[in-house]
Short mmCIF file of C-alpha atoms in Angstrom, two decimals:
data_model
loop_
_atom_site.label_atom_id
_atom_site.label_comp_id
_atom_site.label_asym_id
_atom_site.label_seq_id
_atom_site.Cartn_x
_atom_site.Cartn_y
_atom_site.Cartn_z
CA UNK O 15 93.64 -107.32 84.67
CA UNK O 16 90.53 -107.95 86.82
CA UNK O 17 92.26 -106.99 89.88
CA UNK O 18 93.79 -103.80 87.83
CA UNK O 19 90.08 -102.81 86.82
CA UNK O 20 88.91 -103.27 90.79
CA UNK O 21 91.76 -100.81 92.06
CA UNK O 22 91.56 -98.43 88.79
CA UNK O 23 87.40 -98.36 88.49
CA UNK O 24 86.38 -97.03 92.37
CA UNK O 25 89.25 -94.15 91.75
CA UNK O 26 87.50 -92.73 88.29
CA UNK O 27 83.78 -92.58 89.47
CA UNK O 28 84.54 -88.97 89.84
CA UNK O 29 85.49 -88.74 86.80
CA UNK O 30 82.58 -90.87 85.08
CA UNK O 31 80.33 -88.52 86.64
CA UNK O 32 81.70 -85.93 85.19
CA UNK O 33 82.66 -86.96 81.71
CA UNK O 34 79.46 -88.84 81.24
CA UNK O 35 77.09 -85.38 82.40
CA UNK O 36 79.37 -83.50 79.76
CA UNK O 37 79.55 -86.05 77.18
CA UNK O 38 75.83 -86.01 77.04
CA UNK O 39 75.37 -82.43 76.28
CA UNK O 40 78.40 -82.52 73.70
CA UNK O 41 76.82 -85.58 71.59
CA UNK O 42 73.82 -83.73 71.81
CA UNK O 43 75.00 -80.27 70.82
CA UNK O 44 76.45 -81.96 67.85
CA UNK O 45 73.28 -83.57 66.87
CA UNK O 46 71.01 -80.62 67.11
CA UNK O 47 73.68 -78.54 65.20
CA UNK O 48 73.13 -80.89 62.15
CA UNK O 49 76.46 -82.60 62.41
CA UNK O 50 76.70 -86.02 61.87
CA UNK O 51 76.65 -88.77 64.48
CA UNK O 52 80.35 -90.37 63.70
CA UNK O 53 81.38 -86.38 63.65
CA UNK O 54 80.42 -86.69 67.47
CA UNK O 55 81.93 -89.83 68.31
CA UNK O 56 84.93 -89.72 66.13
CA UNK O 57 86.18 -86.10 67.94
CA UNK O 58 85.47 -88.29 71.31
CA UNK O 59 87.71 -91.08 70.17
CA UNK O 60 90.41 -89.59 68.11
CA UNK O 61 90.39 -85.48 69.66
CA UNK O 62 89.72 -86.17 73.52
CA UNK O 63 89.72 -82.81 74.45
CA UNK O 64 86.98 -81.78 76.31
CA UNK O 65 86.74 -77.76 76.37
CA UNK O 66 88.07 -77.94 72.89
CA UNK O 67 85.76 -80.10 71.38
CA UNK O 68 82.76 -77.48 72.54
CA UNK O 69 84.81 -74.86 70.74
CA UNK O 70 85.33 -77.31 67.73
CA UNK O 71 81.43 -77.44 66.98
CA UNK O 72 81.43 -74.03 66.21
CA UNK O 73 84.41 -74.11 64.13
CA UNK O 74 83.01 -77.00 62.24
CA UNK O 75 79.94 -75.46 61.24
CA UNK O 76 81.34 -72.55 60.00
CA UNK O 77 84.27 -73.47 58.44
CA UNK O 78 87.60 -71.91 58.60
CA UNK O 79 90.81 -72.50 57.47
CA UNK O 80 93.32 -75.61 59.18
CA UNK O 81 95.66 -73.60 60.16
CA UNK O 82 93.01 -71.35 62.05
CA UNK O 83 91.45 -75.03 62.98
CA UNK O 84 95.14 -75.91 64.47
CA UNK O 85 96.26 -72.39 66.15
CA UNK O 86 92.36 -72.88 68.24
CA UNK O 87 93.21 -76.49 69.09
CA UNK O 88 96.55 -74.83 70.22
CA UNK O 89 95.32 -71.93 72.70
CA UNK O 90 92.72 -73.86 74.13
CA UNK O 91 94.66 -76.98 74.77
CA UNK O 92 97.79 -75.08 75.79
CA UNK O 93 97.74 -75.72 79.25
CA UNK O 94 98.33 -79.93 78.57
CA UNK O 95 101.96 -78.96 77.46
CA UNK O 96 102.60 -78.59 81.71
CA UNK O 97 101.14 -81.92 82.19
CA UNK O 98 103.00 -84.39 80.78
CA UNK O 99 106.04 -82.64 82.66
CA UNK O 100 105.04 -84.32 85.60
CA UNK O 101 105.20 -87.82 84.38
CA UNK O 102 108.50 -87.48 82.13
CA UNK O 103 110.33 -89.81 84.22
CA UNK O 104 107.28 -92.19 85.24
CA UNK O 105 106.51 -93.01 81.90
CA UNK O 106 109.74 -94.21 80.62
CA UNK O 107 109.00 -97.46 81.40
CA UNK O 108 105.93 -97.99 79.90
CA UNK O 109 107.00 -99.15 76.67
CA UNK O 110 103.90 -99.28 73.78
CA UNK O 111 101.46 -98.25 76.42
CA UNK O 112 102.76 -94.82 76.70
CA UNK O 113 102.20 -93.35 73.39
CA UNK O 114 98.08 -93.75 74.29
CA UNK O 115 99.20 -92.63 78.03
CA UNK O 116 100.67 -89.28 76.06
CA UNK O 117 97.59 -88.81 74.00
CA UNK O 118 94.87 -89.58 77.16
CA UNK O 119 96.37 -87.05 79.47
CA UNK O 120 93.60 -85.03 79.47
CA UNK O 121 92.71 -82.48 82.83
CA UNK O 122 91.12 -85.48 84.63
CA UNK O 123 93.26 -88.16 84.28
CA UNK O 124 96.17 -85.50 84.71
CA UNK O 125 93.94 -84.59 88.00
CA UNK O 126 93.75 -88.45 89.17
CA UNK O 127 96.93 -89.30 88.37
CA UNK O 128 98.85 -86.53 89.83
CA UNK O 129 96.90 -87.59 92.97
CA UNK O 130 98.11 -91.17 92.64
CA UNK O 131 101.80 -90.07 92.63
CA UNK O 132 102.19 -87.76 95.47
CA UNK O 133 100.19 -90.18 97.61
CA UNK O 134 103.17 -92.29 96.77
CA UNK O 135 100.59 -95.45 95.67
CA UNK O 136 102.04 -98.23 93.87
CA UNK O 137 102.46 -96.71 90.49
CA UNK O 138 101.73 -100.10 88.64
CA UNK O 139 102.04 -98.99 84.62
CA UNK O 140 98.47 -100.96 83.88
CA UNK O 141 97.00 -98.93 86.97
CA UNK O 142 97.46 -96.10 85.53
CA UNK O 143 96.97 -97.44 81.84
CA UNK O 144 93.54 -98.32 83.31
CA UNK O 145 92.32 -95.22 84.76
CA UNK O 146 93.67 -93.62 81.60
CA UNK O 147 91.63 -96.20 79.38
CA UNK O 148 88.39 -96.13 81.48
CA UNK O 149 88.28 -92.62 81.75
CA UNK O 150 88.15 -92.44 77.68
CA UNK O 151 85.52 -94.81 78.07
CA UNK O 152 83.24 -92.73 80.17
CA UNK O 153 84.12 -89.54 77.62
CA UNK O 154 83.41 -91.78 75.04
CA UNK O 155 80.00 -93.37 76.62
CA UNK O 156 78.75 -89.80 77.14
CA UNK O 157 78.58 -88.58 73.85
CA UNK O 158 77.00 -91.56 72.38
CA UNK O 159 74.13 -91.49 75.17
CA UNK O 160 74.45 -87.92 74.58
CA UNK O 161 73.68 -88.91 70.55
CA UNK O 162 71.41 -91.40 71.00
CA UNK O 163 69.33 -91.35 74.26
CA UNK O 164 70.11 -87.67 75.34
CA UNK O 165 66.33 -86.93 74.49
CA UNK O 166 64.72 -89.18 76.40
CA UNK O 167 66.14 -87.72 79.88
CA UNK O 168 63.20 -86.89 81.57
CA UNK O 169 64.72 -85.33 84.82
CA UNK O 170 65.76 -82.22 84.89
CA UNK O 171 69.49 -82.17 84.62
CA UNK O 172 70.58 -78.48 84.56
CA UNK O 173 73.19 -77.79 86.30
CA UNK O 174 74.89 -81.55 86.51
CA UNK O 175 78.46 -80.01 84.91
CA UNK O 176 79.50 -78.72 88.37
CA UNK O 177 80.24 -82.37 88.77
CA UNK O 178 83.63 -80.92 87.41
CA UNK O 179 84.13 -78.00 89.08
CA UNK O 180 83.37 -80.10 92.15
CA UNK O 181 86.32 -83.11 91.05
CA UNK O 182 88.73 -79.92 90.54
CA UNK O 183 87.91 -78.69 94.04
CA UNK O 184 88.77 -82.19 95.66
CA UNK O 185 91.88 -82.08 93.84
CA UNK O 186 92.84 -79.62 94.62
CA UNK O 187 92.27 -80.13 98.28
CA UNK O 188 94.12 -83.21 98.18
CA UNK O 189 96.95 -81.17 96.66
CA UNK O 190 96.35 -78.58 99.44
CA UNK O 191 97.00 -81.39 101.91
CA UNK O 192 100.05 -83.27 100.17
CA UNK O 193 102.22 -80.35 100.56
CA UNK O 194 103.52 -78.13 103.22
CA UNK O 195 103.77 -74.97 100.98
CA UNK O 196 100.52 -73.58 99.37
CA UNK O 197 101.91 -71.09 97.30
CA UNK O 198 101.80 -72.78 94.10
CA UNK O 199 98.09 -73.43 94.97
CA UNK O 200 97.29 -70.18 95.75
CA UNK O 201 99.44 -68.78 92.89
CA UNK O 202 97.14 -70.90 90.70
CA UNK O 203 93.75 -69.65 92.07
CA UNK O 204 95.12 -65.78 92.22
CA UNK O 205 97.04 -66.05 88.78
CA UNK O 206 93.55 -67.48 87.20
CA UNK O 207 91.40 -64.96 89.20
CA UNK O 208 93.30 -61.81 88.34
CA UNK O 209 93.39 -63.00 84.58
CA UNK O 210 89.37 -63.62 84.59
CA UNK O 211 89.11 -60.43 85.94
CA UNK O 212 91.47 -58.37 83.60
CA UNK O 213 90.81 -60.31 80.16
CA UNK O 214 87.71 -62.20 80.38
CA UNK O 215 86.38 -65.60 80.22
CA UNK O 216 87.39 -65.79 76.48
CA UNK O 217 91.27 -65.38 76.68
CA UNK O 218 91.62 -66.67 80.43
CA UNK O 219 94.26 -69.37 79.58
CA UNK O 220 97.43 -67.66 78.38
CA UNK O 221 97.70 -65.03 80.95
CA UNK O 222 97.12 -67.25 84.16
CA UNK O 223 99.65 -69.69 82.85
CA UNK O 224 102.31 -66.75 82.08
CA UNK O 225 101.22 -65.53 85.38
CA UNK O 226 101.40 -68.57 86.93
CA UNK O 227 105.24 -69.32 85.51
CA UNK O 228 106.45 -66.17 86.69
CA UNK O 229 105.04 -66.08 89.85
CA UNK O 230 106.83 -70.30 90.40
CA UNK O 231 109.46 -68.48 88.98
CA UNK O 232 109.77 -65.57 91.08
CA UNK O 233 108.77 -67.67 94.16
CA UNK O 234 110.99 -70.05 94.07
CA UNK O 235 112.80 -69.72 96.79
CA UNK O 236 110.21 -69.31 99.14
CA UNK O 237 108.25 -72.07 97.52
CA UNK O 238 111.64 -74.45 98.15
CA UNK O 239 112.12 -72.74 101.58
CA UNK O 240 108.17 -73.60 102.70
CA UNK O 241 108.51 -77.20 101.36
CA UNK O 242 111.79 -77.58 103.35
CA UNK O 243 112.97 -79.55 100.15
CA UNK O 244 116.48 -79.53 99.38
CA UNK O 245 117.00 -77.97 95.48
CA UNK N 3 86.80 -80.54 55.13
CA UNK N 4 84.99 -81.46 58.36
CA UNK N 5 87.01 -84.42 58.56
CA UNK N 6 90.51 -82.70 58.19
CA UNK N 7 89.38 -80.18 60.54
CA UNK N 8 88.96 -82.87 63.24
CA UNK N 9 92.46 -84.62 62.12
CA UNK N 10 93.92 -81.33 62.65
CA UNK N 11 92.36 -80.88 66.29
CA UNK N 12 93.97 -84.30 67.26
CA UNK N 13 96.85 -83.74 65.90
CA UNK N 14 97.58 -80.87 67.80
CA UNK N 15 95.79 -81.93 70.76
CA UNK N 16 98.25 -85.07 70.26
CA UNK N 17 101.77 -83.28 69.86
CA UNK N 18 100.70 -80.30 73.12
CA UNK N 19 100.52 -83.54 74.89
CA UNK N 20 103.31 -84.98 73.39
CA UNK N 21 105.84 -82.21 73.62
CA UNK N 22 107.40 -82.39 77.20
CA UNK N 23 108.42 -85.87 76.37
CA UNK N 24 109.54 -84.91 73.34
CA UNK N 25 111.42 -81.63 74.09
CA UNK N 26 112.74 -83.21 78.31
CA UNK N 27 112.25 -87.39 77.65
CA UNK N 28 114.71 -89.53 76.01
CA UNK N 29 118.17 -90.13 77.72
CA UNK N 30 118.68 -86.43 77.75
CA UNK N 31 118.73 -85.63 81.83
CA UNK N 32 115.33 -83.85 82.94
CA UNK N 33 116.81 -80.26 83.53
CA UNK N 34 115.89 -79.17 87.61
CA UNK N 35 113.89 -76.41 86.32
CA UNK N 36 111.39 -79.20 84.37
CA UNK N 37 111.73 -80.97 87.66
CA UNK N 38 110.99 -78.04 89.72
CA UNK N 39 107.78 -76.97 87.25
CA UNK N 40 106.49 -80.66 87.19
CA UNK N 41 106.16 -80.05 91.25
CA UNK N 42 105.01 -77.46 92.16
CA UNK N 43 102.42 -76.44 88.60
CA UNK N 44 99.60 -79.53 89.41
CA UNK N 45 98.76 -77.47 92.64
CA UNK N 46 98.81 -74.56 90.74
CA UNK N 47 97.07 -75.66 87.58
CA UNK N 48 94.44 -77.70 90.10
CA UNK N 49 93.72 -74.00 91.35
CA UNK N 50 93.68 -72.49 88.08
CA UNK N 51 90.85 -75.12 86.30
CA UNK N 52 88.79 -74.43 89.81
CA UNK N 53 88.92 -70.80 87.98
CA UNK N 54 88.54 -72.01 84.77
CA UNK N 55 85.43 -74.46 85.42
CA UNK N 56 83.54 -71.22 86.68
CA UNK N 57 84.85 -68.63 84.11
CA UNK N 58 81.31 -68.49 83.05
CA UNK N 59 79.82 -67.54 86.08
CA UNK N 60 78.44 -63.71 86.02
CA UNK N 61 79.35 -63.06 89.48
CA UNK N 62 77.92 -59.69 89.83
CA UNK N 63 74.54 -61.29 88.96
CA UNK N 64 73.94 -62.94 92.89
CA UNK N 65 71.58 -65.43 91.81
CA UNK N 66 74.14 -67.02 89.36
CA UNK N 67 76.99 -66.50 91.74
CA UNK N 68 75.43 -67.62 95.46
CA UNK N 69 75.00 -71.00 94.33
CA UNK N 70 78.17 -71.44 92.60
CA UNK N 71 79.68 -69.97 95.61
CA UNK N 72 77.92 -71.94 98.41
CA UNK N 73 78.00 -75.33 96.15
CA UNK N 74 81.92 -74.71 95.86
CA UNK N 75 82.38 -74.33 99.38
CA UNK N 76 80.28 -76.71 100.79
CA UNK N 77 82.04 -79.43 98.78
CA UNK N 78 84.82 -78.08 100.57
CA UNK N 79 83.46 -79.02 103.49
CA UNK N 80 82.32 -82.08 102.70
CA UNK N 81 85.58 -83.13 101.32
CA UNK N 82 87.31 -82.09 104.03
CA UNK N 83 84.99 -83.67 106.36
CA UNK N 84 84.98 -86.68 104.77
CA UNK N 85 87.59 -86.94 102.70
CA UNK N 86 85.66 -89.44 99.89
CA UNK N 87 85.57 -87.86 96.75
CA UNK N 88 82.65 -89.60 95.23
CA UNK N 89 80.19 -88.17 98.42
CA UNK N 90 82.01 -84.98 97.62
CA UNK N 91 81.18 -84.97 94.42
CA UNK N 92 78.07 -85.53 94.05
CA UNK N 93 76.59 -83.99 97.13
CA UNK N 94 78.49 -81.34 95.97
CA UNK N 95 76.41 -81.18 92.63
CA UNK N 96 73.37 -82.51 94.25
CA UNK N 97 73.62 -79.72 96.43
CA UNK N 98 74.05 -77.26 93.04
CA UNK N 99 71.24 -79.01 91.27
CA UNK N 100 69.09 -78.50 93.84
CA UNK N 101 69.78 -74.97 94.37
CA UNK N 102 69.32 -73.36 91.03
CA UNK N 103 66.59 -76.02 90.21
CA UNK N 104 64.46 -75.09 93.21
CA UNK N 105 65.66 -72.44 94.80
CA UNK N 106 67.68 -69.88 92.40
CA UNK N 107 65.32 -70.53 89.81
#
């Protein structure tokens, strides 16, 4: 376990940075909108959705109907249905640990995992049960310093959230580098771009992913061709 | 009603997560497509939360958009240079913090 936590802990500093500088202004939007303290920590805990639990203040304070609740939670979160695709087969043998493997696969642990299996690591079930674990820890550690202490930060701490843009860029240059093809990288960037561009930050999501599918789809065989991989 | 408001959010948080090993797990053979999607989207969905992360960015307005833009690719850089992710990281939002703290301000 020790030895797990000394491989696992130097590979999610990222991503303590990060979720700590956005769990701080979460626990303390909640707080200052007049929610409760256990609202805060009990969406960390149980929801884990970062983006979504931003959107879920609003939705909390003025109320709307579950099913409204559920079809948000949907469209925001849409994009994890992709992930887990790319740990079907990994996961099969992870017996009781991969139900809370399922429900942690969040964009960063996605992000550091993903990493972990194309640089062909040894993909030890309680390595990645411990990334998965700590990084839930860090979302979880934000939002109660975020509750609690978020107050008494005296320096100035505006802008710290690019810490995330800035994890997604070394991902994705690791990505960049792991494969000989970069289509499906740039089909990601151009698919997201084009959709910013023609529908807005608000309903970015659906269109880059449909764009993104068809383009994988339509690219396929140059995408196959440029990896050289034999499908 | 707050409360089953946040049961619903993690309940479908839970099952969007849940469905590919749902819907492809099992003993049921992962079709090629699934396999061929599960290979090639991270790159793409990497690229596409780059996007995402920055949606909010006004980048007509210059003094929003510069430092996003010079932060961003001096990470690059750095990351490429380097190739730690920690240093890139947070020189990278050193770097930002600086720049619309002191400079962009």
């Amino acid at each position: 376990m020790k030895k797990t936590l000394k491989i696992a802990f130097p590979m999610t500093i990222p991503v303590m940075l990060g979720y700590i500088s956005v769990g701080i202004p979460f626990g303390l939007l909640v707080i200052k909108s007049g929610l409760s303290i256990w609202v805060a920590i009990g969406m960390s805990v149980f929801v884990y959705a970062g983006a979504m639990q931003f959107v879920a203040i609003g939705l909390l304070l003025n109320p709307v109907g579950l099913v409204q609740v559920g079809l948000m939670t949907l469209f925001v979160n849409i994009r994890h249905l992709f992930y887990g695709l790319s740990f079907i087969e990994l996961f099969k043998t992870f017996g009781p640990k991969k139900q809370y493997m399922i429900f942690a696969l969040t964009d960063e642990t996605y992000s550091l995992l993903c990493g972990l299996a194309i640089q062909n690591e040894i993909s030890k079930e309680s390595l990645f049960f411990a990334i998965s674990l700590l990084n839930q820890i860090y979302w979880i550690t934000g939002t109660i310093i975020g509750v609690f202490l978020g107050t008494l930060i005296t320096f100035n701490t505006a802008g710290i959230d690019f810490a995330l843009t800035a994890l997604f860029i070394v991902i994705f240059i690791e990505q960049w580098l792991a494969f000989k093809t970069h289509i499906p990288a740039l089909l990601g960037l151009a698919a997201s771009a084009i959709s910013l561009v023609l529908f807005g930050e608000g309903s970015l999501i659906i269109p880059s992913m449909a764009l993104m599918l068809i383009g994988l789809l339509f690219l396929k065989p140059l995408i196959i061709k440029g990896e050289g991989a034999d499908q | 009603m707050i409360w089953a408001s946040i049961i619903t959010m993690a309940l479908v948080t839970y099952f969007v997560r849940l469905a590919p090993f749902v819907l492809f797990g099992g003993s049921v053979q992962t079709p090629k497509w699934v396999e061929y999607a599960g290979k090639y989207l991270p790159p793409s969905v990497m690229g596409m939360l780059i996007v995402y992360s920055i949606k909010g960015v006004d980048f007509l307005a210059l003094k929003a958009s510069l430092p996003v833009a010079l932060a961003m690719g001096l990470t690059g850089l750095l990351h490429l240079w380097k190739r730690n992710n920690l240093l890139s990281i947070l020189g990278g939002t050193a770097i930002y913090m600086i720049m619309i703290q002191m400079i962009f301000n």
